[in-house]
PDB file of N, CA and C in Angstrom:
ATOM      1  N   MET X  22     -83.361  23.647 -45.948  1.00 48.00           N
ATOM      2  CA  MET X  22     -83.168  24.995 -45.462  1.00 48.00           C
ATOM      3  C   MET X  22     -82.681  25.850 -46.625  1.00 48.00           C
ATOM      4  N   THR X  23     -83.345  26.926 -46.835  1.00 54.00           N
ATOM      5  CA  THR X  23     -82.907  27.842 -47.874  1.00 54.00           C
ATOM      6  C   THR X  23     -82.256  29.035 -47.210  1.00 54.00           C
ATOM      7  N   GLY X  24     -81.340  29.616 -47.909  1.00 77.00           N
ATOM      8  CA  GLY X  24     -80.653  30.783 -47.372  1.00 77.00           C
ATOM      9  C   GLY X  24     -79.413  31.054 -48.191  1.00 77.00           C
ATOM     10  N   ASP X  25     -78.862  32.179 -47.929  1.00 92.00           N
ATOM     11  CA  ASP X  25     -77.666  32.611 -48.628  1.00 92.00           C
ATOM     12  C   ASP X  25     -76.450  32.270 -47.770  1.00 92.00           C
ATOM     13  N   ALA X  26     -75.492  31.560 -48.351  1.00 92.00           N
ATOM     14  CA  ALA X  26     -74.298  31.143 -47.607  1.00 92.00           C
ATOM     15  C   ALA X  26     -73.511  32.356 -47.107  1.00 92.00           C
ATOM     16  N   ARG X  27     -73.381  33.388 -47.910  1.00 94.00           N
ATOM     17  CA  ARG X  27     -72.642  34.581 -47.501  1.00 94.00           C
ATOM     18  C   ARG X  27     -73.333  35.266 -46.320  1.00 94.00           C
ATOM     19  N   ARG X  28     -74.660  35.340 -46.376  1.00 96.00           N
ATOM     20  CA  ARG X  28     -75.413  35.953 -45.277  1.00 96.00           C
ATOM     21  C   ARG X  28     -75.272  35.118 -43.996  1.00 96.00           C
ATOM     22  N   ALA X  29     -75.288  33.798 -44.137  1.00 95.00           N
ATOM     23  CA  ALA X  29     -75.115  32.915 -42.976  1.00 95.00           C
ATOM     24  C   ALA X  29     -73.719  33.068 -42.381  1.00 95.00           C
ATOM     25  N   LEU X  30     -72.719  33.237 -43.231  1.00 96.00           N
ATOM     26  CA  LEU X  30     -71.356  33.452 -42.744  1.00 96.00           C
ATOM     27  C   LEU X  30     -71.257  34.778 -41.992  1.00 96.00           C
ATOM     28  N   THR X  31     -71.844  35.809 -42.530  1.00 97.00           N
ATOM     29  CA  THR X  31     -71.831  37.114 -41.875  1.00 97.00           C
ATOM     30  C   THR X  31     -72.528  37.030 -40.516  1.00 97.00           C
ATOM     31  N   ARG X  32     -73.646  36.329 -40.479  1.00 97.00           N
ATOM     32  CA  ARG X  32     -74.362  36.154 -39.212  1.00 97.00           C
ATOM     33  C   ARG X  32     -73.492  35.400 -38.207  1.00 97.00           C
ATOM     34  N   LEU X  33     -72.768  34.383 -38.661  1.00 97.00           N
ATOM     35  CA  LEU X  33     -71.889  33.617 -37.784  1.00 97.00           C
ATOM     36  C   LEU X  33     -70.760  34.494 -37.248  1.00 97.00           C
ATOM     37  N   LEU X  34     -70.152  35.269 -38.119  1.00 97.00           N
ATOM     38  CA  LEU X  34     -69.070  36.159 -37.679  1.00 97.00           C
ATOM     39  C   LEU X  34     -69.577  37.193 -36.670  1.00 97.00           C
ATOM     40  N   ASN X  35     -70.756  37.731 -36.927  1.00 98.00           N
ATOM     41  CA  ASN X  35     -71.339  38.687 -35.982  1.00 98.00           C
ATOM     42  C   ASN X  35     -71.647  38.027 -34.637  1.00 98.00           C
ATOM     43  N   ALA X  36     -72.089  36.777 -34.681  1.00 97.00           N
ATOM     44  CA  ALA X  36     -72.371  36.054 -33.438  1.00 97.00           C
ATOM     45  C   ALA X  36     -71.085  35.810 -32.652  1.00 97.00           C
ATOM     46  N   PHE X  37     -69.994  35.499 -33.350  1.00 97.00           N
ATOM     47  CA  PHE X  37     -68.698  35.359 -32.679  1.00 97.00           C
ATOM     48  C   PHE X  37     -68.280  36.672 -32.032  1.00 97.00           C
ATOM     49  N   GLU X  38     -68.418  37.764 -32.770  1.00 97.00           N
ATOM     50  CA  GLU X  38     -68.048  39.086 -32.249  1.00 97.00           C
ATOM     51  C   GLU X  38     -68.860  39.433 -31.000  1.00 97.00           C
ATOM     52  N   ASN X  39     -70.168  39.208 -31.067  1.00 95.00           N
ATOM     53  CA  ASN X  39     -71.038  39.518 -29.943  1.00 95.00           C
ATOM     54  C   ASN X  39     -70.671  38.654 -28.732  1.00 95.00           C
ATOM     55  N   HIS X  40     -70.449  37.377 -28.952  1.00 95.00           N
ATOM     56  CA  HIS X  40     -70.071  36.468 -27.855  1.00 95.00           C
ATOM     57  C   HIS X  40     -68.761  36.927 -27.223  1.00 95.00           C
ATOM     58  N   PHE X  41     -67.793  37.292 -28.059  1.00 95.00           N
ATOM     59  CA  PHE X  41     -66.506  37.761 -27.548  1.00 95.00           C
ATOM     60  C   PHE X  41     -66.664  39.027 -26.721  1.00 95.00           C
ATOM     61  N   ASP X  42     -67.449  39.966 -27.233  1.00 93.00           N
ATOM     62  CA  ASP X  42     -67.649  41.233 -26.515  1.00 93.00           C
ATOM     63  C   ASP X  42     -68.220  41.001 -25.121  1.00 93.00           C
ATOM     64  N   ILE X  43     -69.145  40.072 -25.000  1.00 92.00           N
ATOM     65  CA  ILE X  43     -69.741  39.780 -23.695  1.00 92.00           C
ATOM     66  C   ILE X  43     -68.773  38.986 -22.829  1.00 92.00           C
ATOM     67  N   ALA X  44     -68.121  37.991 -23.408  1.00 91.00           N
ATOM     68  CA  ALA X  44     -67.215  37.124 -22.654  1.00 91.00           C
ATOM     69  C   ALA X  44     -65.998  37.881 -22.142  1.00 91.00           C
ATOM     70  N   ARG X  45     -65.571  38.879 -22.845  1.00 90.00           N
ATOM     71  CA  ARG X  45     -64.378  39.637 -22.459  1.00 90.00           C
ATOM     72  C   ARG X  45     -64.566  40.358 -21.128  1.00 90.00           C
ATOM     73  N   ASP X  46     -65.805  40.557 -20.720  1.00 85.00           N
ATOM     74  CA  ASP X  46     -66.077  41.185 -19.428  1.00 85.00           C
ATOM     75  C   ASP X  46     -65.786  40.248 -18.260  1.00 85.00           C
ATOM     76  N   GLY X  47     -65.510  38.990 -18.545  1.00 80.00           N
ATOM     77  CA  GLY X  47     -65.145  38.031 -17.505  1.00 80.00           C
ATOM     78  C   GLY X  47     -66.243  37.820 -16.492  1.00 80.00           C
ATOM     79  N   ASP X  48     -65.867  37.887 -15.216  1.00 79.00           N
ATOM     80  CA  ASP X  48     -66.812  37.638 -14.126  1.00 79.00           C
ATOM     81  C   ASP X  48     -67.933  38.670 -14.083  1.00 79.00           C
ATOM     82  N   GLU X  49     -67.706  39.805 -14.692  1.00 79.00           N
ATOM     83  CA  GLU X  49     -68.713  40.861 -14.665  1.00 79.00           C
ATOM     84  C   GLU X  49     -69.722  40.738 -15.804  1.00 79.00           C
ATOM     85  N   ALA X  50     -69.552  39.710 -16.645  1.00 78.00           N
ATOM     86  CA  ALA X  50     -70.459  39.516 -17.769  1.00 78.00           C
ATOM     87  C   ALA X  50     -71.853  39.170 -17.259  1.00 78.00           C
ATOM     88  N   ASP X  51     -72.847  39.707 -17.915  1.00 87.00           N
ATOM     89  CA  ASP X  51     -74.239  39.409 -17.595  1.00 87.00           C
ATOM     90  C   ASP X  51     -74.525  37.972 -18.031  1.00 87.00           C
ATOM     91  N   ASP X  52     -74.869  37.117 -17.071  1.00 88.00           N
ATOM     92  CA  ASP X  52     -75.094  35.698 -17.357  1.00 88.00           C
ATOM     93  C   ASP X  52     -76.168  35.481 -18.411  1.00 88.00           C
ATOM     94  N   ALA X  53     -77.248  36.223 -18.327  1.00 91.00           N
ATOM     95  CA  ALA X  53     -78.341  36.070 -19.290  1.00 91.00           C
ATOM     96  C   ALA X  53     -77.887  36.488 -20.691  1.00 91.00           C
ATOM     97  N   ALA X  54     -77.121  37.568 -20.762  1.00 91.00           N
ATOM     98  CA  ALA X  54     -76.625  38.030 -22.063  1.00 91.00           C
ATOM     99  C   ALA X  54     -75.625  37.032 -22.647  1.00 91.00           C
ATOM    100  N   LEU X  55     -74.772  36.465 -21.787  1.00 92.00           N
ATOM    101  CA  LEU X  55     -73.806  35.474 -22.255  1.00 92.00           C
ATOM    102  C   LEU X  55     -74.513  34.223 -22.753  1.00 92.00           C
ATOM    103  N   GLU X  56     -75.519  33.780 -22.034  1.00 93.00           N
ATOM    104  CA  GLU X  56     -76.278  32.604 -22.467  1.00 93.00           C
ATOM    105  C   GLU X  56     -76.976  32.862 -23.797  1.00 93.00           C
ATOM    106  N   ALA X  57     -77.551  34.045 -23.948  1.00 94.00           N
ATOM    107  CA  ALA X  57     -78.209  34.398 -25.206  1.00 94.00           C
ATOM    108  C   ALA X  57     -77.197  34.449 -26.347  1.00 94.00           C
ATOM    109  N   ALA X  58     -76.008  34.974 -26.070  1.00 95.00           N
ATOM    110  CA  ALA X  58     -74.960  35.033 -27.094  1.00 95.00           C
ATOM    111  C   ALA X  58     -74.491  33.631 -27.476  1.00 95.00           C
ATOM    112  N   GLU X  59     -74.405  32.739 -26.483  1.00 95.00           N
ATOM    113  CA  GLU X  59     -74.013  31.356 -26.771  1.00 95.00           C
ATOM    114  C   GLU X  59     -75.044  30.661 -27.645  1.00 95.00           C
ATOM    115  N   LEU X  60     -76.313  30.860 -27.326  1.00 96.00           N
ATOM    116  CA  LEU X  60     -77.371  30.251 -28.132  1.00 96.00           C
ATOM    117  C   LEU X  60     -77.376  30.806 -29.554  1.00 96.00           C
ATOM    118  N   ALA X  61     -77.189  32.109 -29.675  1.00 97.00           N
ATOM    119  CA  ALA X  61     -77.144  32.734 -31.004  1.00 97.00           C
ATOM    120  C   ALA X  61     -75.955  32.231 -31.799  1.00 97.00           C
ATOM    121  N   LEU X  62     -74.817  32.075 -31.130  1.00 96.00           N
ATOM    122  CA  LEU X  62     -73.618  31.563 -31.789  1.00 96.00           C
ATOM    123  C   LEU X  62     -73.828  30.131 -32.248  1.00 96.00           C
ATOM    124  N   ARG X  63     -74.394  29.310 -31.388  1.00 95.00           N
ATOM    125  CA  ARG X  63     -74.657  27.915 -31.742  1.00 95.00           C
ATOM    126  C   ARG X  63     -75.607  27.831 -32.937  1.00 95.00           C
ATOM    127  N   ASP X  64     -76.671  28.628 -32.894  1.00 96.00           N
ATOM    128  CA  ASP X  64     -77.645  28.619 -33.985  1.00 96.00           C
ATOM    129  C   ASP X  64     -77.016  29.102 -35.289  1.00 96.00           C
ATOM    130  N   ALA X  65     -76.235  30.169 -35.213  1.00 96.00           N
ATOM    131  CA  ALA X  65     -75.583  30.704 -36.423  1.00 96.00           C
ATOM    132  C   ALA X  65     -74.594  29.703 -36.996  1.00 96.00           C
ATOM    133  N   PHE X  66     -73.876  29.000 -36.117  1.00 94.00           N
ATOM    134  CA  PHE X  66     -72.908  28.012 -36.591  1.00 94.00           C
ATOM    135  C   PHE X  66     -73.614  26.877 -37.326  1.00 94.00           C
ATOM    136  N   PHE X  67     -74.627  26.292 -36.696  1.00 93.00           N
ATOM    137  CA  PHE X  67     -75.305  25.156 -37.320  1.00 93.00           C
ATOM    138  C   PHE X  67     -76.052  25.565 -38.581  1.00 93.00           C
ATOM    139  N   THR X  68     -76.572  26.792 -38.617  1.00 95.00           N
ATOM    140  CA  THR X  68     -77.212  27.291 -39.834  1.00 95.00           C
ATOM    141  C   THR X  68     -76.182  27.407 -40.955  1.00 95.00           C
ATOM    142  N   TYR X  69     -75.038  27.991 -40.662  1.00 95.00           N
ATOM    143  CA  TYR X  69     -73.980  28.127 -41.666  1.00 95.00           C
ATOM    144  C   TYR X  69     -73.506  26.755 -42.133  1.00 95.00           C
ATOM    145  N   ASP X  70     -73.291  25.846 -41.190  1.00 93.00           N
ATOM    146  CA  ASP X  70     -72.842  24.499 -41.516  1.00 93.00           C
ATOM    147  C   ASP X  70     -73.836  23.810 -42.447  1.00 93.00           C
ATOM    148  N   ASP X  71     -75.110  23.929 -42.152  1.00 94.00           N
ATOM    149  CA  ASP X  71     -76.145  23.295 -42.962  1.00 94.00           C
ATOM    150  C   ASP X  71     -76.222  23.907 -44.361  1.00 94.00           C
ATOM    151  N   ILE X  72     -76.209  25.216 -44.434  1.00 94.00           N
ATOM    152  CA  ILE X  72     -76.282  25.889 -45.738  1.00 94.00           C
ATOM    153  C   ILE X  72     -75.041  25.575 -46.567  1.00 94.00           C
ATOM    154  N   LEU X  73     -73.893  25.593 -45.953  1.00 93.00           N
ATOM    155  CA  LEU X  73     -72.652  25.289 -46.667  1.00 93.00           C
ATOM    156  C   LEU X  73     -72.709  23.893 -47.285  1.00 93.00           C
ATOM    157  N   PHE X  74     -73.225  22.941 -46.521  1.00 93.00           N
ATOM    158  CA  PHE X  74     -73.292  21.568 -47.025  1.00 93.00           C
ATOM    159  C   PHE X  74     -74.387  21.396 -48.073  1.00 93.00           C
ATOM    160  N   THR X  75     -75.591  21.904 -47.785  1.00 94.00           N
ATOM    161  CA  THR X  75     -76.704  21.662 -48.702  1.00 94.00           C
ATOM    162  C   THR X  75     -76.567  22.439 -50.009  1.00 94.00           C
ATOM    163  N   GLN X  76     -76.021  23.635 -49.963  1.00 93.00           N
ATOM    164  CA  GLN X  76     -75.925  24.428 -51.182  1.00 93.00           C
ATOM    165  C   GLN X  76     -74.621  24.222 -51.943  1.00 93.00           C
ATOM    166  N   LEU X  77     -73.542  24.001 -51.203  1.00 92.00           N
ATOM    167  CA  LEU X  77     -72.239  23.930 -51.860  1.00 92.00           C
ATOM    168  C   LEU X  77     -71.594  22.547 -51.783  1.00 92.00           C
ATOM    169  N   GLY X  78     -72.202  21.653 -51.013  1.00 93.00           N
ATOM    170  CA  GLY X  78     -71.664  20.302 -50.892  1.00 93.00           C
ATOM    171  C   GLY X  78     -70.331  20.242 -50.157  1.00 93.00           C
ATOM    172  N   VAL X  79     -70.101  21.217 -49.286  1.00 92.00           N
ATOM    173  CA  VAL X  79     -68.824  21.303 -48.569  1.00 92.00           C
ATOM    174  C   VAL X  79     -69.084  21.105 -47.081  1.00 92.00           C
ATOM    175  N   GLU X  80     -68.224  20.300 -46.471  1.00 90.00           N
ATOM    176  CA  GLU X  80     -68.317  20.102 -45.021  1.00 90.00           C
ATOM    177  C   GLU X  80     -67.219  20.899 -44.339  1.00 90.00           C
ATOM    178  N   LEU X  81     -67.520  21.381 -43.150  1.00 87.00           N
ATOM    179  CA  LEU X  81     -66.502  22.073 -42.360  1.00 87.00           C
ATOM    180  C   LEU X  81     -65.451  21.063 -41.910  1.00 87.00           C
ATOM    181  N   PRO X  82     -64.225  21.509 -41.688  1.00 86.00           N
ATOM    182  CA  PRO X  82     -63.133  20.574 -41.409  1.00 86.00           C
ATOM    183  C   PRO X  82     -63.056  20.102 -39.959  1.00 86.00           C
ATOM    184  N   PHE X  83     -64.149  20.176 -39.229  1.00 77.00           N
ATOM    185  CA  PHE X  83     -64.158  19.686 -37.854  1.00 77.00           C
ATOM    186  C   PHE X  83     -65.576  19.289 -37.485  1.00 77.00           C
ATOM    187  N   ASP X  84     -65.673  18.456 -36.456  1.00 76.00           N
ATOM    188  CA  ASP X  84     -66.973  17.992 -35.989  1.00 76.00           C
ATOM    189  C   ASP X  84     -67.319  18.689 -34.693  1.00 76.00           C
ATOM    190  N   ILE X  85     -68.560  19.073 -34.582  1.00 69.00           N
ATOM    191  CA  ILE X  85     -69.061  19.654 -33.354  1.00 69.00           C
ATOM    192  C   ILE X  85     -70.068  18.658 -32.793  1.00 69.00           C
ATOM    193  N   LEU X  86     -69.847  18.258 -31.559  1.00 68.00           N
ATOM    194  CA  LEU X  86     -70.722  17.284 -30.935  1.00 68.00           C
ATOM    195  C   LEU X  86     -71.660  17.978 -29.966  1.00 68.00           C
ATOM    196  N   ASP X  87     -72.897  17.529 -29.963  1.00 62.00           N
ATOM    197  CA  ASP X  87     -73.830  18.027 -28.968  1.00 62.00           C
ATOM    198  C   ASP X  87     -73.475  17.404 -27.631  1.00 62.00           C
ATOM    199  N   GLU X  88     -74.147  17.824 -26.604  1.00 61.00           N
ATOM    200  CA  GLU X  88     -73.892  17.283 -25.279  1.00 61.00           C
ATOM    201  C   GLU X  88     -74.007  15.768 -25.313  1.00 61.00           C
ATOM    202  N   ILE X  89     -73.171  15.108 -24.532  1.00 59.00           N
ATOM    203  CA  ILE X  89     -73.162  13.656 -24.488  1.00 59.00           C
ATOM    204  C   ILE X  89     -74.405  13.176 -23.753  1.00 59.00           C
ATOM    205  N   ASP X  90     -75.105  12.269 -24.395  1.00 56.00           N
ATOM    206  CA  ASP X  90     -76.269  11.661 -23.767  1.00 56.00           C
ATOM    207  C   ASP X  90     -75.783  10.500 -22.916  1.00 56.00           C
ATOM    208  N   GLU X  91     -76.004  10.578 -21.612  1.00 56.00           N
ATOM    209  CA  GLU X  91     -75.485   9.561 -20.705  1.00 56.00           C
ATOM    210  C   GLU X  91     -76.020   8.175 -21.029  1.00 56.00           C
ATOM    211  N   ASP X  92     -77.204   8.093 -21.657  1.00 57.00           N
ATOM    212  CA  ASP X  92     -77.738   6.784 -22.032  1.00 57.00           C
ATOM    213  C   ASP X  92     -76.922   6.146 -23.139  1.00 57.00           C
ATOM    214  N   ASP X  93     -76.271   6.968 -23.973  1.00 56.00           N
ATOM    215  CA  ASP X  93     -75.452   6.451 -25.065  1.00 56.00           C
ATOM    216  C   ASP X  93     -74.045   6.107 -24.607  1.00 56.00           C
ATOM    217  N   TYR X  94     -73.669   6.536 -23.420  1.00 55.00           N
ATOM    218  CA  TYR X  94     -72.322   6.329 -22.913  1.00 55.00           C
ATOM    219  C   TYR X  94     -72.189   4.900 -22.420  1.00 55.00           C
ATOM    220  N   ASP X  95     -71.173   4.223 -22.881  1.00 58.00           N
ATOM    221  CA  ASP X  95     -70.906   2.848 -22.484  1.00 58.00           C
ATOM    222  C   ASP X  95     -69.629   2.819 -21.669  1.00 58.00           C
ATOM    223  N   GLU X  96     -69.723   2.377 -20.422  1.00 57.00           N
ATOM    224  CA  GLU X  96     -68.550   2.381 -19.552  1.00 57.00           C
ATOM    225  C   GLU X  96     -67.407   1.562 -20.129  1.00 57.00           C
ATOM    226  N   ASP X  97     -67.716   0.580 -20.955  1.00 57.00           N
ATOM    227  CA  ASP X  97     -66.673  -0.253 -21.550  1.00 57.00           C
ATOM    228  C   ASP X  97     -65.816   0.536 -22.534  1.00 57.00           C
ATOM    229  N   ASP X  98     -66.327   1.671 -23.029  1.00 55.00           N
ATOM    230  CA  ASP X  98     -65.550   2.485 -23.970  1.00 55.00           C
ATOM    231  C   ASP X  98     -64.266   2.991 -23.336  1.00 55.00           C
ATOM    232  N   GLU X  99     -64.287   3.267 -22.033  1.00 55.00           N
ATOM    233  CA  GLU X  99     -63.088   3.755 -21.349  1.00 55.00           C
ATOM    234  C   GLU X  99     -61.979   2.718 -21.373  1.00 55.00           C
ATOM    235  N   ASP X 100     -62.363   1.470 -21.347  1.00 50.00           N
ATOM    236  CA  ASP X 100     -61.381   0.390 -21.264  1.00 50.00           C
ATOM    237  C   ASP X 100     -60.865  -0.029 -22.633  1.00 50.00           C
ATOM    238  N   TYR X 101     -61.333   0.612 -23.691  1.00 47.00           N
ATOM    239  CA  TYR X 101     -60.941   0.191 -25.028  1.00 47.00           C
ATOM    240  C   TYR X 101     -59.433   0.246 -25.218  1.00 47.00           C
ATOM    241  N   ASP X 102     -58.802   1.329 -24.822  1.00 51.00           N
ATOM    242  CA  ASP X 102     -57.351   1.453 -24.972  1.00 51.00           C
ATOM    243  C   ASP X 102     -56.622   0.440 -24.101  1.00 51.00           C
ATOM    244  N   ASP X 103     -57.147   0.158 -22.917  1.00 49.00           N
ATOM    245  CA  ASP X 103     -56.527  -0.819 -22.037  1.00 49.00           C
ATOM    246  C   ASP X 103     -56.555  -2.209 -22.650  1.00 49.00           C
ATOM    247  N   GLU X 104     -57.642  -2.526 -23.377  1.00 49.00           N
ATOM    248  CA  GLU X 104     -57.724  -3.830 -24.013  1.00 49.00           C
ATOM    249  C   GLU X 104     -56.635  -3.995 -25.062  1.00 49.00           C
ATOM    250  N   ASP X 105     -56.352  -2.928 -25.797  1.00 50.00           N
ATOM    251  CA  ASP X 105     -55.297  -3.002 -26.803  1.00 50.00           C
ATOM    252  C   ASP X 105     -53.955  -3.279 -26.153  1.00 50.00           C
ATOM    253  N   GLU X 106     -53.705  -2.652 -25.001  1.00 50.00           N
ATOM    254  CA  GLU X 106     -52.441  -2.868 -24.314  1.00 50.00           C
ATOM    255  C   GLU X 106     -52.338  -4.302 -23.817  1.00 50.00           C
ATOM    256  N   ASP X 107     -53.464  -4.877 -23.351  1.00 51.00           N
ATOM    257  CA  ASP X 107     -53.455  -6.247 -22.862  1.00 51.00           C
ATOM    258  C   ASP X 107     -53.112  -7.223 -23.973  1.00 51.00           C
ATOM    259  N   GLU X 108     -53.580  -6.941 -25.196  1.00 52.00           N
ATOM    260  CA  GLU X 108     -53.274  -7.821 -26.311  1.00 52.00           C
ATOM    261  C   GLU X 108     -51.778  -7.879 -26.561  1.00 52.00           C
ATOM    262  N   ASP X 109     -51.085  -6.767 -26.400  1.00 54.00           N
ATOM    263  CA  ASP X 109     -49.642  -6.752 -26.588  1.00 54.00           C
ATOM    264  C   ASP X 109     -48.936  -7.596 -25.531  1.00 54.00           C
ATOM    265  N   ASP X 110     -49.496  -7.631 -24.328  1.00 56.00           N
ATOM    266  CA  ASP X 110     -48.894  -8.418 -23.255  1.00 56.00           C
ATOM    267  C   ASP X 110     -48.994  -9.911 -23.529  1.00 56.00           C
ATOM    268  N   ASP X 111     -49.988 -10.328 -24.312  1.00 60.00           N
ATOM    269  CA  ASP X 111     -50.187 -11.739 -24.615  1.00 60.00           C
ATOM    270  C   ASP X 111     -49.240 -12.233 -25.690  1.00 60.00           C
ATOM    271  N   PHE X 112     -48.602 -11.332 -26.386  1.00 55.00           N
ATOM    272  CA  PHE X 112     -47.690 -11.707 -27.474  1.00 55.00           C
ATOM    273  C   PHE X 112     -46.392 -12.231 -26.903  1.00 55.00           C
ATOM    274  N   ILE X 113     -46.007 -13.405 -27.378  1.00 62.00           N
ATOM    275  CA  ILE X 113     -44.758 -14.010 -26.938  1.00 62.00           C
ATOM    276  C   ILE X 113     -43.821 -14.045 -28.127  1.00 62.00           C
ATOM    277  N   GLU X 114     -42.677 -13.439 -27.963  1.00 62.00           N
ATOM    278  CA  GLU X 114     -41.699 -13.402 -29.047  1.00 62.00           C
ATOM    279  C   GLU X 114     -40.891 -14.689 -29.009  1.00 62.00           C
ATOM    280  N   VAL X 115     -40.761 -15.321 -30.159  1.00 64.00           N
ATOM    281  CA  VAL X 115     -40.025 -16.579 -30.275  1.00 64.00           C
ATOM    282  C   VAL X 115     -38.834 -16.349 -31.183  1.00 64.00           C
ATOM    283  N   ASP X 116     -37.650 -16.740 -30.707  1.00 65.00           N
ATOM    284  CA  ASP X 116     -36.469 -16.609 -31.544  1.00 65.00           C
ATOM    285  C   ASP X 116     -36.452 -17.711 -32.578  1.00 65.00           C
ATOM    286  N   ASP X 117     -36.058 -17.381 -33.796  1.00 57.00           N
ATOM    287  CA  ASP X 117     -35.981 -18.381 -34.861  1.00 57.00           C
ATOM    288  C   ASP X 117     -34.687 -19.126 -34.827  1.00 57.00           C
TER     289      ASP X 117
END
């Protein structure tokens, strides 16, 4: 992807401003306009992120995840923390 990082940043900031202006109307916000602003914001963010990395070798300090694909979701992942707690219960302290 080619592009100017400064221009991509400006586009991202404008997308944030536009999204805020629509969202601030609350329940009276036009759903179609809000959805369009969300899509524009998402596109501007990922464009900026890509240009920043490819041109400057810099990553943003946070991760943005796309929607969770239910096929990738493993129910056993929920129990991961519980398994760690169970391991502690198996430990028997012995006095020397």
